[in-house]
Amino acid sequence: MYIIKRFFTMLVTIWVITTLTFIIMHSIPGDPFASDADVLPEEVLENMRAKYNLDEPLPVQYLLYLKNLVMLDLGPSIQSETRDVNTLIADGFPASALLGIQSLVIALIFGLILGIVAALNHNGIIDYLSMAFAIIGISIPSFILAPLLIKYFAVDWGLFPVASWGTWLHTVLPSLALATAPLAIVARFMRSSMLEVMNQNYIKTADAKGLSTTGIVIKHGVRNALIPVISFIGPLAAFLLTGTFVIEKIFAIPGIGKYFVDSIFNRDFPVILGTTIFFSTILIITLFLVDISYRIVDPRIKLTSKGD
Amino acid sequence: MKKSVLMSLLMVLVVVPFLSACSEDSASEGKVEQEITVNAKSEPPSLDPALATDTTSGWIIDHLFEGLYTKNKEGEVTPALAEDVKVSEDKKVYTITLRDSKWSNGDPVTAGDFEYAWKRVLNPETGSAFAFYLYYLKGAEAYNKGEGSADDVGVTAVDDKTLKVELKSPTGFFEKLLAFWPYYPVNQSVVEENENWAAEADGFVSNGAYTLKSWEHDSQLVAEKSNKYWNKDSISMKKITWEMVNDATTYYQMYQSGELDLIDTLPIDVIPQEKESEDFKITPYFGTYMYMFNVEKEPFNNPKVRRAFNLAIDRKLITENISQAGEKPAYAFVPYGVETPKGDFREQKETYFEENVEKAKQLLEEAKEEEGWDKIPKVEMIYNTSDNHKKIAEGIQEMLKQNLGIEVTLNNQEWKTYLDTTKQGNFQMARMGWIGIYVDPTPILDYYLGDSPNNRTNWVNEKYDALIEKSKGIQDEAKRMEVLHQAESVLMKDLPFMPVYFYSHNFLTSQKYKGIVYPVNRMPDLRWAEKVSN
């Protein structure tokens, strides 16, 4: 029952997002077919507009789009003459997702460890060091970090290729560049959450019972401290999986991150809508998975919608 | 239980990519493999000659296909698939005999393929943005605009080897057009079978020096020398790989690490240090960077103000200190690079005016008097958002302020919005660049024709239009160039625009390669390139 309700909420959310995007997108000035070589006779332009249904009035375009969307057809891309939006996403998503998963794993493993260690050494030297690292990680933008990584690891030391795509080695530097900021954020989240949990009475009780410190930290501390971190992982995963414009541009990754930005500059309407809907769907799914994992971490949390 | 599932999932995610990484093949040592890796910068929007409109797609298409004419190593247009060409007395009918040649799938290239390809470009349903380049054919414009039929278009396959082409009127530069990709053939049966034939490497059929081997979208495209190509003995480079790296710093770093053998358009900040390098090369690029004046808006309704602005800026200072990439100051419209019987078109008359601040001030005074202005009306300069355009706009702003005492305000807009604004004529002074798609004064000068959709200045001059029209029918190259010079001088007298510089193109090419050709309006031609060392 819960899942069915969740599913319908998701459909409504996507419909609302589609509608809003459609309205906003058509209210910005600029014509997808405009270029500096403005040489097209009006007759040819009409043919091209007709190809993308742009000759129809907006409400009709909107309904046509929804009709295709129901059939899971995101339409043709204006910029790419030969590939439609479904193909663009199908081609690009695996690359973005692979980088996303790798950097998510790096961010979680090292972020959690860093956070836990910092919390356990509260106000100690390790705490200061890891938090200094976290602050640097958050504040260095990826477009600075990425060229630095390339300069040392690829150009100077020749350990990895500079950019492009093909072997797993190509994914190392972009995954690291992508992981740094989330890693730092996870570490800070985990640290403060751990600090709070470790002051709770049940930890003291466990300690008084004579349980080993490791046991207390893992079983009672980390598990409870994870809950606020998990709610942050949902959106983070969605962002990482769908690629980022900057990292994909710098490392020449054939992912979908660039379409989120380029499609707007090109006024490539079907791609703007397609990527937005795709991102929303991924986000909604990860949020759903987050809700389920709450339940795994803390059995007291019940998966019910309001009123049940 | 749950935990072990999670753990093994994690293991799979972390370990599997490691395993797949260990399959690099080692190249044989000693022998020099004839291959080169270059940078296309972005995914080519289309490799279908009927649909491609950009230089990236054109670069790859020029290696995969060949038309009736092609450019040789010296950059001259020479017959390729055309074995024999007979032109009628009135210069309107071309009877072209095709040489024996094959498509990459083994089919013979026929005159029918040309007729089919050209009519496909003109078919309104194809929506080809370059269809107007075929308007020189009889009946082409009417068909493309939905007013005529395909049967009336002046291209007919008389038999498999003979193509008859009828022109609307004599066209002096028609051979140049025949070497341009909208005029390339496509394999009729392949295209008819699969509308999307050009979307993937699989099923892609071409007739040129190379065949499309693989195409990983947004990442990499590989072309290999075709063994079906009629002139394959002249082709030395065997394998070309196009990477698609958009970020300038990244592709520069890839060049340094040896992942790319040839790059163009270096990041501006590295040009000073690379200038001394043996690998560095600057070539003129067939285009003009300019500011358009809206001649219907004050103060640019007065020609003297337009001239004064032209005289008051220091172009040398701009190219040497701001743009810095080897551009040439422009005191005319047609860039360097057009070969004429008397030499380079531009070198015959390099300048139409000299920068002169005193003269400019005087012109402004006269204009004020003529128009009854107390002072020159406010001027806003607009440009499309970009760091380089901004720097140049600020330079010009400062020069106008210092030299003429005019306060000019700047404004920038994102590209597509900018195109809208300028198209609607909502500007006084607006930046624009124009590249000639083939190397002739015509595609440049056409820009300011009264009925050109690109002419956003509202400047219309009957004499100019008539001279350009006249030039198009002249067969004698020397005479045609003379008329084009006359047309340019009409434009340069009225100055509806302010030329700033002629573009240049900079490259880094590895010393391992010889024989790369750098055309003035295209990306490097790699057909005759040779790798001489590892």
XYZ file of C-alpha atoms in Angstrom, chain A residues 73-283:
211
model
C 9.553 8.921 -25.307
C 11.468 12.088 -24.460
C 11.465 13.288 -28.043
C 14.168 14.284 -30.548
C 17.091 16.552 -29.688
C 17.320 19.755 -31.693
C 21.078 20.076 -31.308
C 21.970 16.521 -32.201
C 20.617 15.881 -35.664
C 20.650 12.142 -35.339
C 20.175 11.115 -31.712
C 16.993 11.547 -29.692
C 16.877 12.408 -26.002
C 16.340 8.801 -24.907
C 19.512 7.826 -26.773
C 21.483 10.779 -25.390
C 20.601 9.702 -21.857
C 21.097 6.005 -22.549
C 24.532 6.722 -24.060
C 25.685 9.137 -21.388
C 24.169 7.846 -18.172
C 26.442 4.780 -17.728
C 29.542 6.992 -17.710
C 28.023 9.516 -15.313
C 26.654 6.767 -13.087
C 29.962 4.902 -12.904
C 31.784 8.055 -11.811
C 28.913 8.861 -9.452
C 28.965 5.465 -7.775
C 32.737 5.426 -7.422
C 32.862 8.872 -5.928
C 29.890 8.133 -3.678
C 31.677 5.049 -2.362
C 34.885 7.020 -1.795
C 32.996 9.869 -0.151
C 31.048 7.555 2.152
C 33.879 5.270 3.210
C 36.437 7.960 3.843
C 33.925 10.562 4.950
C 32.418 8.286 7.592
C 35.805 7.099 8.838
C 37.100 10.635 9.020
C 33.956 11.804 10.834
C 34.006 8.958 13.338
C 37.694 9.268 14.077
C 37.356 13.014 14.510
C 34.424 12.624 16.886
C 36.184 10.016 18.993
C 39.191 12.315 19.303
C 37.014 15.295 20.066
C 39.208 18.401 20.363
C 42.293 16.263 19.845
C 44.883 16.767 17.157
C 43.279 14.197 14.813
C 39.969 16.018 15.142
C 41.533 19.321 14.129
C 43.409 17.747 11.242
C 40.409 15.975 9.812
C 38.210 19.014 10.160
C 40.863 21.186 8.524
C 40.882 18.689 5.663
C 37.087 18.805 5.533
C 37.013 22.585 5.343
C 39.599 22.606 2.563
C 37.639 19.905 0.718
C 34.444 21.919 0.903
C 35.981 25.226 -0.041
C 38.190 24.267 -3.016
C 35.941 24.286 -6.082
C 36.202 21.275 -8.338
C 37.307 23.380 -11.327
C 40.463 24.218 -9.376
C 41.013 20.830 -7.812
C 40.582 18.951 -11.107
C 43.320 20.758 -13.098
C 45.628 20.392 -10.084
C 45.036 16.657 -9.948
C 45.670 16.473 -13.695
C 48.847 18.539 -13.469
C 50.475 16.329 -10.840
C 49.018 12.853 -11.329
C 48.800 12.897 -15.130
C 51.168 15.430 -16.698
C 54.052 15.458 -14.199
C 54.022 11.924 -12.822
C 52.246 10.194 -15.697
C 50.267 7.880 -13.405
C 46.889 8.406 -15.057
C 45.656 9.692 -18.436
C 44.865 13.434 -18.461
C 41.317 13.051 -19.656
C 38.965 11.253 -22.021
C 37.278 7.927 -21.453
C 37.961 4.270 -22.064
C 39.759 2.333 -19.350
C 39.203 2.305 -15.621
C 42.342 4.418 -15.206
C 40.465 7.225 -16.934
C 37.926 7.222 -14.120
C 40.311 7.609 -11.185
C 41.062 11.331 -11.275
C 37.518 12.458 -12.057
C 36.157 10.194 -9.309
C 38.571 11.717 -6.819
C 37.781 15.246 -7.932
C 34.096 14.515 -7.735
C 34.347 12.812 -4.323
C 36.291 15.466 -2.428
C 33.507 17.884 -1.598
C 30.917 15.240 -0.626
C 33.597 13.429 1.370
C 34.250 16.558 3.370
C 30.559 17.188 3.912
C 29.904 13.605 5.003
C 32.815 13.819 7.426
C 31.473 16.971 9.063
C 27.949 15.600 9.247
C 29.142 12.355 10.743
C 31.357 14.103 13.268
C 28.648 16.303 14.694
C 26.121 13.504 14.649
C 28.546 11.169 16.414
C 29.358 13.781 19.039
C 25.689 14.135 19.834
C 25.048 10.401 19.989
C 28.084 9.634 22.130
C 26.719 11.941 24.829
C 23.433 10.068 25.033
C 22.519 8.147 28.167
C 22.377 4.771 26.429
C 26.012 5.063 25.480
C 26.876 5.738 29.086
C 24.728 2.757 30.082
C 26.537 0.540 27.619
C 29.831 1.794 28.917
C 28.733 1.144 32.492
C 27.739 -2.404 31.522
C 31.381 -2.935 30.614
C 31.002 -3.348 26.854
C 34.129 -2.868 24.780
C 34.657 0.599 23.337
C 34.728 -0.709 19.775
C 31.469 -2.524 20.355
C 29.827 0.569 21.745
C 31.040 2.798 18.938
C 29.953 0.478 16.170
C 26.758 -0.984 17.553
C 25.309 1.979 19.397
C 27.243 4.981 18.253
C 27.675 4.734 14.492
C 24.348 3.120 13.848
C 22.413 5.893 15.510
C 24.639 8.623 14.201
C 24.043 7.429 10.644
C 20.409 8.529 10.505
C 20.991 12.254 9.786
C 23.791 11.333 7.382
C 21.517 8.996 5.451
C 18.955 11.709 4.793
C 21.734 13.720 3.208
C 22.929 10.797 1.070
C 19.697 10.676 -0.954
C 20.046 13.966 -2.794
C 23.837 13.576 -2.859
C 23.529 10.257 -4.695
C 21.108 11.757 -7.195
C 23.500 14.616 -7.918
C 26.537 12.369 -8.277
C 24.801 9.763 -10.442
C 23.511 12.252 -12.987
C 26.913 13.764 -13.584
C 28.310 17.207 -13.089
C 28.920 19.770 -15.777
C 32.315 20.955 -14.538
C 33.956 17.589 -13.903
C 32.635 16.094 -17.133
C 33.839 19.086 -19.132
C 37.321 19.151 -17.595
C 37.876 15.402 -17.914
C 36.026 15.043 -21.242
C 33.639 12.466 -19.814
C 30.903 11.329 -22.220
C 28.247 11.647 -19.521
C 24.966 13.493 -19.275
C 26.130 16.260 -16.935
C 26.822 18.672 -19.767
C 23.341 18.391 -21.229
C 21.865 20.000 -18.127
C 23.741 23.191 -18.981
C 24.305 23.037 -22.737
C 20.672 22.294 -23.500
C 19.688 25.583 -21.913
C 22.277 27.586 -23.858
C 21.163 25.873 -27.061
C 17.456 26.241 -26.212
C 17.253 22.539 -26.963
C 13.774 22.239 -25.440
C 13.354 18.442 -25.555
C 16.762 17.971 -23.911
C 16.009 20.548 -21.193
C 12.788 18.721 -20.339
C 14.282 15.268 -20.749
C 17.237 15.855 -18.443
C 15.075 17.589 -15.849
C 12.604 14.733 -15.775
C 15.386 12.187 -15.651
C 17.085 13.931 -12.759
C 13.798 14.272 -10.853
C 13.083 10.591 -11.298
C 16.505 9.590 -10.005
C 16.131 11.985 -7.075
